[in-house]
Structure formats: structure tokens, C-alpha cells
PDB file of C-alpha atoms in Angstrom:
ATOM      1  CA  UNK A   1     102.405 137.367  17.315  1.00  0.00           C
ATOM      2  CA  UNK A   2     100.310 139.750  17.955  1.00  0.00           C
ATOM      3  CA  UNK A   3     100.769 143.128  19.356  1.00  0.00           C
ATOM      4  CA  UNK A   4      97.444 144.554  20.725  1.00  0.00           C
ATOM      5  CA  UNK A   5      99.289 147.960  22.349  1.00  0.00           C
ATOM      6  CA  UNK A   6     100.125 148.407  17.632  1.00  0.00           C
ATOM      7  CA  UNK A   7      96.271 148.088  16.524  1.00  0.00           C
ATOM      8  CA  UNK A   8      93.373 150.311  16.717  1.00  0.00           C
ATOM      9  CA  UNK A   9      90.959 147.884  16.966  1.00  0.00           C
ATOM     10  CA  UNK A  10      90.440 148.029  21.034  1.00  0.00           C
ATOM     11  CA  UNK A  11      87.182 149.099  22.747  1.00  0.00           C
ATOM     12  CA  UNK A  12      87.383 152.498  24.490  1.00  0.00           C
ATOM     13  CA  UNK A  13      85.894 153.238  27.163  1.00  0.00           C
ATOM     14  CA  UNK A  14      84.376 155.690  29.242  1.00  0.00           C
ATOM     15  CA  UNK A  15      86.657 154.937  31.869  1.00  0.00           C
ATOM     16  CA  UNK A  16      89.558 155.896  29.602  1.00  0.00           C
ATOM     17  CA  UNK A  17      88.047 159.862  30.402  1.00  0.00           C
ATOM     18  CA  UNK A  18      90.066 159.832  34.076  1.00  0.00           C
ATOM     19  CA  UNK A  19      92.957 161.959  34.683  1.00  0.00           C
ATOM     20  CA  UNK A  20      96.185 160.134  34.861  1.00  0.00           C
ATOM     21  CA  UNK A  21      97.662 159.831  38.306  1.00  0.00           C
ATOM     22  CA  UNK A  22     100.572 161.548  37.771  1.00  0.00           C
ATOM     23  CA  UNK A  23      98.124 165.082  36.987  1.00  0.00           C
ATOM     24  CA  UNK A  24      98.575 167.323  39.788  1.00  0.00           C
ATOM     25  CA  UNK A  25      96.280 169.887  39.728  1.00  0.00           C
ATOM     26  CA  UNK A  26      98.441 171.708  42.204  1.00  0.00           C
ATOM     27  CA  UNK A  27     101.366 172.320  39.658  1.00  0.00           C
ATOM     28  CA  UNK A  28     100.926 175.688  37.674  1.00  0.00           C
ATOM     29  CA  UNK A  29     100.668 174.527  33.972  1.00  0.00           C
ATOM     30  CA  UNK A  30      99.701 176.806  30.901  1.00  0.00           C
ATOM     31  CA  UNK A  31      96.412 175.835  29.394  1.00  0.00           C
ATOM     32  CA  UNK A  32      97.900 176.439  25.893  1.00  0.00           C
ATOM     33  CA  UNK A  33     101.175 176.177  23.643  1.00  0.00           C
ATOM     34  CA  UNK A  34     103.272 179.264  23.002  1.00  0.00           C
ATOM     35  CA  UNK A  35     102.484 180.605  19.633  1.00  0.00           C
ATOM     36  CA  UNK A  36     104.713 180.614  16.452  1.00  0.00           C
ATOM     37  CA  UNK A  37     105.970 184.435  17.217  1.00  0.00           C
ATOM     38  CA  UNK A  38     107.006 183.799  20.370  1.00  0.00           C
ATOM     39  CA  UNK A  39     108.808 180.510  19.938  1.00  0.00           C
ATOM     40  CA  UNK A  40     110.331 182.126  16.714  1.00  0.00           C
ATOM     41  CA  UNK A  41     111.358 185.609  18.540  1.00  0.00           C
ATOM     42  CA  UNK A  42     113.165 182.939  21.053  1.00  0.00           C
ATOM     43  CA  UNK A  43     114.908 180.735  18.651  1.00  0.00           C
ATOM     44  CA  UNK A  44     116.397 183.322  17.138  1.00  0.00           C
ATOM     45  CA  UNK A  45     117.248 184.886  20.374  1.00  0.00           C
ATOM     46  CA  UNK A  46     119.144 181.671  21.430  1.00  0.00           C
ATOM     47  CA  UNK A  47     120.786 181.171  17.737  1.00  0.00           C
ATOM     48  CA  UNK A  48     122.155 185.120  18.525  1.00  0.00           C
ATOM     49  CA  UNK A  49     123.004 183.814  21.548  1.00  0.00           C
ATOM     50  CA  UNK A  50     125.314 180.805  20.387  1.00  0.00           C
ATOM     51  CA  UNK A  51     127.263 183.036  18.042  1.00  0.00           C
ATOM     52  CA  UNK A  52     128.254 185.554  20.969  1.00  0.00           C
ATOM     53  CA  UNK A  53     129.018 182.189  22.550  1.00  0.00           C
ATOM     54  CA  UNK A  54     131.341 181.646  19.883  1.00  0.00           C
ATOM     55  CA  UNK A  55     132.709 184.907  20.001  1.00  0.00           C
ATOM     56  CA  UNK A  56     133.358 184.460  23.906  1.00  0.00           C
ATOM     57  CA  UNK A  57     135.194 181.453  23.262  1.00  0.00           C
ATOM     58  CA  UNK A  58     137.613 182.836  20.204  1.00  0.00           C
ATOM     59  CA  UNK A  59     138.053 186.097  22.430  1.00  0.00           C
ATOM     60  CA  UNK A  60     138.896 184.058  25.135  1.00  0.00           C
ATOM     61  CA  UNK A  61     141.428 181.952  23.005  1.00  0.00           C
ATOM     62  CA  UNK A  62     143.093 185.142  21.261  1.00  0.00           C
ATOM     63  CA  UNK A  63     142.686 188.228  23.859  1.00  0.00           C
ATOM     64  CA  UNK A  64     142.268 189.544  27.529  1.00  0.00           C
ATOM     65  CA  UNK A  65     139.667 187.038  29.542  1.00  0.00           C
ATOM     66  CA  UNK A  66     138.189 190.059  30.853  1.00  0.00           C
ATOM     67  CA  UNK A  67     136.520 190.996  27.375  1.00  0.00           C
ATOM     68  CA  UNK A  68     135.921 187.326  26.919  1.00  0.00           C
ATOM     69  CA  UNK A  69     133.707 187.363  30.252  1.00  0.00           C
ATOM     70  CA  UNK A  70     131.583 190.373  29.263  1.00  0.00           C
ATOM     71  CA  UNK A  71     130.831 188.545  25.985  1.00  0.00           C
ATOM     72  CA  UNK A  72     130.034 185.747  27.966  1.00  0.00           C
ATOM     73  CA  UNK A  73     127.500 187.627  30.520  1.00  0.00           C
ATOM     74  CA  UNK A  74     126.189 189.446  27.651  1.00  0.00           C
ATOM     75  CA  UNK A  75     125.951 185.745  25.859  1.00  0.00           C
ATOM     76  CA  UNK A  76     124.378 184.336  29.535  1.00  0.00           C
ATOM     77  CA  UNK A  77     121.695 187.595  29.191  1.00  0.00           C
ATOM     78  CA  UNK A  78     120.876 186.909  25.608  1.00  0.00           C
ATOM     79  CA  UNK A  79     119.421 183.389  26.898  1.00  0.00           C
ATOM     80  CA  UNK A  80     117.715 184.187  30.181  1.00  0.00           C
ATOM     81  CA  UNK A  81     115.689 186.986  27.985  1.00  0.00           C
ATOM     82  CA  UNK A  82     114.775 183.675  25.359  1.00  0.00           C
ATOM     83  CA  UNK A  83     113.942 181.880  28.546  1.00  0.00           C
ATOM     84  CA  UNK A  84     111.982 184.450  29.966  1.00  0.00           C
ATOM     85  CA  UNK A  85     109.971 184.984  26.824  1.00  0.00           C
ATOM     86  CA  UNK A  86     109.100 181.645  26.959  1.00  0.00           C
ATOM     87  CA  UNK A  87     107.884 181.486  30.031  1.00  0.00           C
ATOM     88  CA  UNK A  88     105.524 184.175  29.607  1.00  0.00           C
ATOM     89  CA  UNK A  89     101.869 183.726  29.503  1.00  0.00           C
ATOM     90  CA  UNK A  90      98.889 183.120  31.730  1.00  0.00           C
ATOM     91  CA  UNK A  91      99.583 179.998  34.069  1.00  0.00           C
ATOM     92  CA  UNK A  92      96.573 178.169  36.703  1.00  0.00           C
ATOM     93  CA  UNK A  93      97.090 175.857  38.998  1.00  0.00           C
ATOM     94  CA  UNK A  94      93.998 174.694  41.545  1.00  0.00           C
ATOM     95  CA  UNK A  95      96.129 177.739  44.103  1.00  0.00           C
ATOM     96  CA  UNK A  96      95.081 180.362  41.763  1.00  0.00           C
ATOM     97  CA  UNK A  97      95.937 182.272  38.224  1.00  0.00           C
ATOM     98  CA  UNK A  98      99.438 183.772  37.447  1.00  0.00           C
ATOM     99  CA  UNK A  99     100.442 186.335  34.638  1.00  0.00           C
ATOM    100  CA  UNK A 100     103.877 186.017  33.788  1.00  0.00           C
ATOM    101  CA  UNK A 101     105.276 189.605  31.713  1.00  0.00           C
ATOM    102  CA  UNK A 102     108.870 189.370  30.658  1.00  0.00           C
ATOM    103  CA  UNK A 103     109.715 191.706  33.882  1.00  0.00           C
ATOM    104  CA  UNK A 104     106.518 191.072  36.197  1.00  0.00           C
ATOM    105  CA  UNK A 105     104.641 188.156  37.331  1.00  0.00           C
ATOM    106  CA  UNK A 106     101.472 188.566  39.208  1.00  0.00           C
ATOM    107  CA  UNK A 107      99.467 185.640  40.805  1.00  0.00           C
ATOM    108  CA  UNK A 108      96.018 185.865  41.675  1.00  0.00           C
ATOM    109  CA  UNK A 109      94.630 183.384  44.199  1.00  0.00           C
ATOM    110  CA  UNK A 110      91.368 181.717  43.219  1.00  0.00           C
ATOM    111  CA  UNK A 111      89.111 183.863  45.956  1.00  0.00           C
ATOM    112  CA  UNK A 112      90.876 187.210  44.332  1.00  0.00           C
ATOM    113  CA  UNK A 113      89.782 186.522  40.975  1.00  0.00           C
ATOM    114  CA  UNK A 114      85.873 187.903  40.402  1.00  0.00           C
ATOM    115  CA  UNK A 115      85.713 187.429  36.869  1.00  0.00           C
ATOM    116  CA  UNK A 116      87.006 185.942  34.195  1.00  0.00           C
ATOM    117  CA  UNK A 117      85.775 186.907  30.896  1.00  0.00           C
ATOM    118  CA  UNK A 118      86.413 187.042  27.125  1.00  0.00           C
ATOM    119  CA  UNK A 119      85.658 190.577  25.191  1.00  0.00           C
ATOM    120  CA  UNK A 120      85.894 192.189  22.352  1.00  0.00           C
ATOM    121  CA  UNK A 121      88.122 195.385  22.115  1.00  0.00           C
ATOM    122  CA  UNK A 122      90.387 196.901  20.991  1.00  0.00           C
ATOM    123  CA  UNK A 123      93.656 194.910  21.991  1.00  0.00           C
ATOM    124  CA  UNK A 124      97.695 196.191  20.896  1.00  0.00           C
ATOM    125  CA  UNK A 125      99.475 194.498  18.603  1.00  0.00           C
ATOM    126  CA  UNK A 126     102.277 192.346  19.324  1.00  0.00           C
ATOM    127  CA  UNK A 127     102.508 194.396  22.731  1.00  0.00           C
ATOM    128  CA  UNK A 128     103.151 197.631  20.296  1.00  0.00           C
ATOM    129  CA  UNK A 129     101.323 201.019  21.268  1.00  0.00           C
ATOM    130  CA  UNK A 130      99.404 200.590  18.206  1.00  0.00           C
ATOM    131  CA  UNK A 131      95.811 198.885  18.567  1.00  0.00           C
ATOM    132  CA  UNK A 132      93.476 196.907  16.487  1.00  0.00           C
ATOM    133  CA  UNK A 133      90.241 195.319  17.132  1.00  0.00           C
ATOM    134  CA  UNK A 134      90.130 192.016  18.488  1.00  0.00           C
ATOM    135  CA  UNK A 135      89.529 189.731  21.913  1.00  0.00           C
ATOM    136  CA  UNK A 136      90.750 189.864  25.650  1.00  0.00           C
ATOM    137  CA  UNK A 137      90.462 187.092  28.203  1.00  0.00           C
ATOM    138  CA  UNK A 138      90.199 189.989  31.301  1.00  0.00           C
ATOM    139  CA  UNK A 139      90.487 189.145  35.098  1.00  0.00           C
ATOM    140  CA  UNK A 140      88.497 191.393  37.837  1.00  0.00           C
ATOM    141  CA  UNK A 141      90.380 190.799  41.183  1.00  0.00           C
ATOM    142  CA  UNK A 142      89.120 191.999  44.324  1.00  0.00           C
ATOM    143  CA  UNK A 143      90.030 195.490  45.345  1.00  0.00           C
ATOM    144  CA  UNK A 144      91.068 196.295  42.291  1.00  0.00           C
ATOM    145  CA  UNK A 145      88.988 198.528  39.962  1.00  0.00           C
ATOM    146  CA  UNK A 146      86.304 197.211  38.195  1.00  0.00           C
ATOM    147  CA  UNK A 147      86.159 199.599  35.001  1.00  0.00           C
ATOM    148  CA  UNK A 148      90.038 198.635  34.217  1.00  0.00           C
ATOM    149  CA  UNK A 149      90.142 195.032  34.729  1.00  0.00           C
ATOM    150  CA  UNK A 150      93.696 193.715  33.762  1.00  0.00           C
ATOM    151  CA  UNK A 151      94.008 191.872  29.811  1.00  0.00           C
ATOM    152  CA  UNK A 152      95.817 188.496  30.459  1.00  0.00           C
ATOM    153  CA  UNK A 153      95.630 187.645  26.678  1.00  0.00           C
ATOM    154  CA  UNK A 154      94.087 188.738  23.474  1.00  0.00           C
ATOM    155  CA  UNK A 155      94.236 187.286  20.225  1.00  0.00           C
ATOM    156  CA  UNK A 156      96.666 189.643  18.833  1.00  0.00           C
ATOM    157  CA  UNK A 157      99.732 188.728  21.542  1.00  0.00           C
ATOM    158  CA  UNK A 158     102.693 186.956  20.410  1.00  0.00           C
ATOM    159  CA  UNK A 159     100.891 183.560  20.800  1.00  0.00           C
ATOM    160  CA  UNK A 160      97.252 183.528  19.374  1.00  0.00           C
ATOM    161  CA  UNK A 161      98.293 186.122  16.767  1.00  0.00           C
ATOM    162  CA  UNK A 162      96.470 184.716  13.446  1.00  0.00           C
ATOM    163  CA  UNK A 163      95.420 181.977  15.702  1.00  0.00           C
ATOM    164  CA  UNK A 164      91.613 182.429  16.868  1.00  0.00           C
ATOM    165  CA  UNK A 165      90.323 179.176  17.381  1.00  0.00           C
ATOM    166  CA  UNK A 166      93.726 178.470  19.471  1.00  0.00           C
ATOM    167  CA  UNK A 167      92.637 181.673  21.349  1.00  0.00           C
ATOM    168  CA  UNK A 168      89.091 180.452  21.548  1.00  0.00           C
ATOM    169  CA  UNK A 169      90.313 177.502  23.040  1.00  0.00           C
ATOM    170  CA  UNK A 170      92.677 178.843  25.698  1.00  0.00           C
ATOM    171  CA  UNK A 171      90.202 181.402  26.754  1.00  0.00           C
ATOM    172  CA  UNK A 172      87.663 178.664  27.458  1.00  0.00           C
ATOM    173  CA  UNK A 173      90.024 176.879  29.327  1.00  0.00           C
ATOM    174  CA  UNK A 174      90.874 179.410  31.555  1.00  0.00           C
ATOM    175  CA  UNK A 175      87.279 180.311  32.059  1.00  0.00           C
ATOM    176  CA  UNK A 176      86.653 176.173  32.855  1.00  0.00           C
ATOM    177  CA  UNK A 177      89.650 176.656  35.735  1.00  0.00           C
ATOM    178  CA  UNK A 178      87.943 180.194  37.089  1.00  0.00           C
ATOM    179  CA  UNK A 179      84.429 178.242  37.546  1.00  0.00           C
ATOM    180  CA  UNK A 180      86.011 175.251  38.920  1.00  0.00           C
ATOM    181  CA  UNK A 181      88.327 177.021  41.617  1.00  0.00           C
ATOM    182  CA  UNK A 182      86.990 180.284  41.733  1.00  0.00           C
ATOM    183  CA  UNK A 183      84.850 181.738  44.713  1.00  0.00           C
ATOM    184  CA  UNK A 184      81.074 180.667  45.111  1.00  0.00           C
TER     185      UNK A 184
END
């Protein structure tokens, strides 16, 4: 019996290039993965978070409830801070460009944005004061200063730290989604 779907014998072809119909351009997506330091920082955030769980629970079991529910909301804090760092990052959609911080998120629509450009400079280091010499993907909006355009990632943030070509590769495809939506 044979089972064509198991073999990698089948013709492509060029028609296999077109985006699947469930890709909506209009959803924001991230053009990239979250880096090891991130995902680390956040695993380790949520494993924290599952022992003050457990501590919430035997508090709960052997003293007042009302120290049991601050361990809990300090448990419940723990994880929307993992989430959050998750969820940071530069996001595009075909509406625009959005920066997510851990506190901030700022979203640029696609006739704000005037540039979009990788450069080299110095960039900090893991979000630390202290700097080192590297790459920034930096966005010019409109109205907005053009000597102090804002870094939305370099490649020594929490995910292209030690990862270049992953930076290389982000950068490029958030330059491909400036040119294609951006302002003519």
C-alpha cells in the first residue's frame, strides 16, 4: 500500500510558493522566535511561580486564607510578568508595526513609519545601562525626531543575543513588511 503523503519522491512545484488560506496578513504576528534568554528568564519565572503556588496552597491548608491570598496574587504576578516577557518584541501586521516593552506598547501605523533601517552602534546589553557595539533595526515615524529614531531591536537584546544571523534575518523581515506596507 502505498502512502504517497510518507515519501519524498513528489514533484514540487512552483505553485507550492502561495500563502496558505488561513494567513491573514491582518493578524499582528512576530517575524521571529523569542531568543534562548528570554524564553529561559520566563521559564524560570513560571517554575518560581509554581513553588509560591505551592506555598499558597500549604498556607491555605495550615493558616489564615488571607496570607494564603497574598501568596496567591503575588503567585498570579509572578506569571503575568513571564507572560509579559514573552510577549515582548517587535510585532507587524499589514495595519502597521508595534513595539511591545514589558510596561509600554507602541504601534506605529504603516503611513507613520518613514524608515526602517538596520545600523551599526552602539546598542545596551541585555537592556543594562552598559553598551557594546553591535546592530539596531531603528524606526523614523513621522513627527517624531529624526536624529533619535527609536531602536526596536539590536542584536544584543534578550532574543538575538549571540544570535546574528537570527538577527540578520528578523531585521530583513521587518524591512520586507516596511517596503510592502509602508508609504509610497
Amino acid at each position: 500500500m502505498p502512502l504517497p503523503f510518507l515519501t519524498a519522491d513528489r514533484v514540487f512545484e512552483a505553485a507550492d510558493d502561495v500563502p496558505l488560506p488561513h494567513e491573514d496578513r491582518d493578524r499582528w504576528r512576530r517575524p521571529y522566535r523569542p531568543g534562548p534568554w528570554r524564553v529561559g528568564v520566563a521559564a524560570l519565572a513560571l517554575l518560581l511561580a509554581s513553588f509560591v503556588l505551592f506555598a499558597a496552597v500549604i498556607i491555605a491548608v495550615t493558616a489564615e486564607l488571607t496570607s494564603a491570598a497574598v501568596v496567591f496574587a503575588l503567585a498570579l504576578l509572578v506569571i503575568a510578568a513571564a507572560l509579559r516577557l514573552l510577549r515582548m518584541g517587535v510585532w507587524v501586521s499589514a495595519l502597521g508595526l508595534r513595539h511591545v516593552g514589558f510596561l509600554t506598547t507602541r504601534t506605529a501605523s504603516w503611513e507613520q513609519v518613514v524608515s526602517v533601517r538596520t545600523v551599526q552602534q552602539p546598542v545596551r546589553w541585555l537592556a543594562l545601562p552598559r553598551t557594546v557595539q553591535g546592530q539596531a533595526l531603528l524606526l523614523g515615524r513621522q513627527g517624531q525626531d529624526a536624529a533619535v529614531p527609536t531602536p526596536l531591536m539590536t542584536t544584543h537584546n534578550a532574543d538575538f543575543l549571540g544570535r546574528t544571523d537570527a538577527f540578520d534575518r528578523a531585521a530583513d523581515a521587518v524591512e520586507a513588511w516596511a517596503e510592502e506596507y509602508g508609504p509610497r
